[in-house]
C-alpha positions as a printed Julia matrix, in Angstrom:
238×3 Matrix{Float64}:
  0.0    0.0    0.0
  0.92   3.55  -0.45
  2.86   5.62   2.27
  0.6    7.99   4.09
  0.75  11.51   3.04
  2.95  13.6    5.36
  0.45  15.6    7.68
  1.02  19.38   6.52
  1.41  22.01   9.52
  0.66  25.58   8.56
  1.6   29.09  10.67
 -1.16  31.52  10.25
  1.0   34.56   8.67
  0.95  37.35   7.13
  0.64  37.3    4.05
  0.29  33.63   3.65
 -0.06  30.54   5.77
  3.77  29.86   6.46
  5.72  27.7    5.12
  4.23  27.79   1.84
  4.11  24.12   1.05
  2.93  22.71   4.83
  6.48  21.36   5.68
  7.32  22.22   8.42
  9.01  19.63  10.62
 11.82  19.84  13.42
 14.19  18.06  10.58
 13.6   20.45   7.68
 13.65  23.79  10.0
 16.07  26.18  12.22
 15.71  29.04  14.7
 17.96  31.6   13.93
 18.87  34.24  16.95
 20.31  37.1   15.03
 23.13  39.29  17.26
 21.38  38.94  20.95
 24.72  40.65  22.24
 25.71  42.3   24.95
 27.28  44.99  22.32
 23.42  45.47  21.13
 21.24  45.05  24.11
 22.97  45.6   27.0
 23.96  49.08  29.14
 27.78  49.89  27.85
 27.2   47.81  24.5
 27.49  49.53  21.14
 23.72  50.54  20.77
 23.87  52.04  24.05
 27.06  54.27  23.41
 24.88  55.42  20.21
 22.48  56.88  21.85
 19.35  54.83  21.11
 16.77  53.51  23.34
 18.11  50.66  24.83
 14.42  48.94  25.76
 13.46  48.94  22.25
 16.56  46.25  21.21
 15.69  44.57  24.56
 11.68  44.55  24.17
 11.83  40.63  22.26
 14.13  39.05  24.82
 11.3   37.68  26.77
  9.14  36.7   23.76
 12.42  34.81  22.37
 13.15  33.24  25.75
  9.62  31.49  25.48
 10.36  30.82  21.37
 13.57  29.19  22.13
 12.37  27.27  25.12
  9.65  25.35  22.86
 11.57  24.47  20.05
 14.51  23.2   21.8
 12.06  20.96  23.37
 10.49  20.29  19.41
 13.96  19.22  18.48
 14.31  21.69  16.06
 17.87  22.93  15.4
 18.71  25.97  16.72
 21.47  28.71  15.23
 22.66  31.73  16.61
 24.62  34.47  15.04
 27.06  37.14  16.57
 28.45  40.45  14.4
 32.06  41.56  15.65
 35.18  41.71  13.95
 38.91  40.33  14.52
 40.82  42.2   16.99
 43.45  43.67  14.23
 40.46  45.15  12.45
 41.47  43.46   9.58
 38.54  42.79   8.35
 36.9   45.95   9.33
 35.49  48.2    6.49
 36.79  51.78   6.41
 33.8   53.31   5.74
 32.12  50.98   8.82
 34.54  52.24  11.01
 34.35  55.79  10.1
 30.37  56.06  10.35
 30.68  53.74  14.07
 32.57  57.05  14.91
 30.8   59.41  13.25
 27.87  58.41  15.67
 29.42  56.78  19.0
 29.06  58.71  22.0
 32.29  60.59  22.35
 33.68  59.26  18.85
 33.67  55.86  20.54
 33.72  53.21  17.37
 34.24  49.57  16.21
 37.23  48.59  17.66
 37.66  50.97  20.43
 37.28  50.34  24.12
 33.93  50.81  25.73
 32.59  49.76  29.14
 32.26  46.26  27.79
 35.57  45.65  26.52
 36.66  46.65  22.64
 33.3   47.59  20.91
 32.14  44.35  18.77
 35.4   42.51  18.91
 35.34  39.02  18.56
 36.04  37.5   22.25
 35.23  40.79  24.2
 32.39  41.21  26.54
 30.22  43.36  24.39
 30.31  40.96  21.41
 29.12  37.91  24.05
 25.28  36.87  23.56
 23.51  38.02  26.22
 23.06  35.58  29.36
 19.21  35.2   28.88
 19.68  33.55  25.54
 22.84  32.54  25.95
 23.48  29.41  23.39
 23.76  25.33  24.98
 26.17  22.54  23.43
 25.07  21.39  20.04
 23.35  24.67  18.62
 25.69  26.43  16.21
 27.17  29.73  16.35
 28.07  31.98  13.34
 30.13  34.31  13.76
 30.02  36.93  11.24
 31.91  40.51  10.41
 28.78  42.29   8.99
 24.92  42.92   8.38
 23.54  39.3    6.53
 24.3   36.02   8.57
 25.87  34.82   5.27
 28.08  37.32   3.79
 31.73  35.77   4.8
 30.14  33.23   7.12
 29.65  29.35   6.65
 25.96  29.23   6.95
 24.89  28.14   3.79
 27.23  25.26   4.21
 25.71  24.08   7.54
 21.89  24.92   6.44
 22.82  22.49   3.87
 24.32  19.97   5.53
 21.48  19.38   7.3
 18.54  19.98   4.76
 17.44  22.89   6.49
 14.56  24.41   4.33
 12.91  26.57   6.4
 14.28  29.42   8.15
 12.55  31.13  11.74
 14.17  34.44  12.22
 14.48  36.52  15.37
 17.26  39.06  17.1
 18.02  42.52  16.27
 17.68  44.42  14.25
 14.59  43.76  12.33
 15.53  46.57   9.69
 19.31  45.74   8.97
 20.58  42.53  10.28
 17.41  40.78  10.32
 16.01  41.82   6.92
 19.71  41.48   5.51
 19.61  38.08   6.5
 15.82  37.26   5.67
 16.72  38.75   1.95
 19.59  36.31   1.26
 18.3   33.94   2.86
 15.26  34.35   0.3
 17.57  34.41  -2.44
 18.76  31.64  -2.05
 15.67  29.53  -1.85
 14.96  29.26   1.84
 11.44  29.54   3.28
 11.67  32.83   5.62
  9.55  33.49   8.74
 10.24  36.32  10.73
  8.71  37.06  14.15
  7.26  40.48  14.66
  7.19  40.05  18.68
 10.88  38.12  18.53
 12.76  41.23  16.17
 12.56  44.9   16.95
 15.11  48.09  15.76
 16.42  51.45  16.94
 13.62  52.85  15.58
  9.82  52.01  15.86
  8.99  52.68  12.58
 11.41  51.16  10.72
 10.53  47.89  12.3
  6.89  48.16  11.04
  7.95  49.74   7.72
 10.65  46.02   7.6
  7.26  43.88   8.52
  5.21  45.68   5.6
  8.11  45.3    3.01
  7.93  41.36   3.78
  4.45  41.03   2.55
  4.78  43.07  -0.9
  4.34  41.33  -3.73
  2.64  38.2   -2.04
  5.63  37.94   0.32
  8.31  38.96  -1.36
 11.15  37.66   1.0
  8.69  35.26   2.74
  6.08  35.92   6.06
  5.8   37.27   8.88
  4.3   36.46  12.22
  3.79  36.85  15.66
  5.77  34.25  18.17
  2.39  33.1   19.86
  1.36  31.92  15.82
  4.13  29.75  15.66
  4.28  27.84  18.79
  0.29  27.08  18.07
  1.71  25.48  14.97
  4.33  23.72  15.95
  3.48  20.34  18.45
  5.97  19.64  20.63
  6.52  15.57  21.42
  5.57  13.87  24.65
């Protein structure tokens, strides 16, 4: 006799029931925590010397905390990614550096000691993840020197290596490192979901004007959702 259909699973998205074609299985799919560091959402960090409202970048902590909690206990694999740079700057854009300087409090930059240590260096303070959502062994860490989880990184490779389809995206910050990654990601044929209550930015606005931009075109990078969606959707084993 014939193999029973796979039983399709659906997260009610916007603007389509995500993943498009039901498959969505703790085999086939990752949670990736974009830059949860210290450097980003912590007092001293680099956001922080900036200037900017430190609550909004810390705002989806809690809301992750829950996300990661469940699918750890789903089995589904779980990836985190960290931004910082090697400690002889050497592969540190000029033009990055100047504009980190150009607005750090003080002229404080990339590279130059903060209250956390050197500001997103690899291995200093500031560029840990925070403690909260700090990673356990077996859930990969990329680290990589700028906006897209990608660029310069290994991640294709190990999405690939493990038939990863379908990617869940959360972290900061929704408009550049989060829709940087969600955009390659796209690209290069994965199924994106990011969650609304799990991403946030500097500013407000941009993070709703990043949500609306997902849904263009029929979902022109993929869907988006709230974190409460997707645990209804996914069923955890007993």
């Amino acid at each position: 006799s014939a193999a029973p259909a796979p039983m399709l699973r659906h997260v009610e998205a916007k603007p389509y029931a995500w993943p498009y074609n039901g498959d969505l299985r703790p085999e086939n799919t990752a949670l990736i925590i974009i830059d949860m560091q210290v450097d980003f959402c912590a007092e001293g960090g680099y956001v922080d010397k900036m200037g900017y409202d430190l609550s909004l970048t810390r705002k989806p902590i809690e809301p992750i905390k829950r996300t990661l909690a469940a699918m750890r206990a789903a089995g589904y694999h779980i990836i985190h990614t960290r931004e910082g740079h090697r400690s002889d700057l050497a592969d540190l854009p000029p033009n990055k550096l100047w504009r980190s300087r150009a607005i750090g409090a003080g002229g404080l930059g990339i590279g130059d000691a903060g209250p956390c240590g050197r500001i997103l260096i690899r291995g200093e303070p500031g560029w840990e993840i925070i403690p909260e959502l700090a990673p356990i062994a077996g859930e990969v860490i990329i680290d990589k020197p700028g906006k897209g989880s990608f660029y310069a990184t290994d991640l294709d490779l190990v999405l690939r290596t493990r038939r990863i389809t379908n990617l869940i995206l959360a972290g900061v910050t929704t408009d550049v490192c989060v829709h940087t990654t969600m955009r390659d990601a796209n690209d290069r044929g994965y199924e994106c979901l990011l969650l609304s209550d799990c991403t946030a930015a500097t500013d407000p606005d941009n993070h709703l004007a990043a949500l609306k931009m997902i849904t263009m075109q029929g979902g022109v990078f993929g869907a988006h959702a709230e974190s409460a969606a997707l645990l209804a959707g996914i069923v955890v084993p007993c």
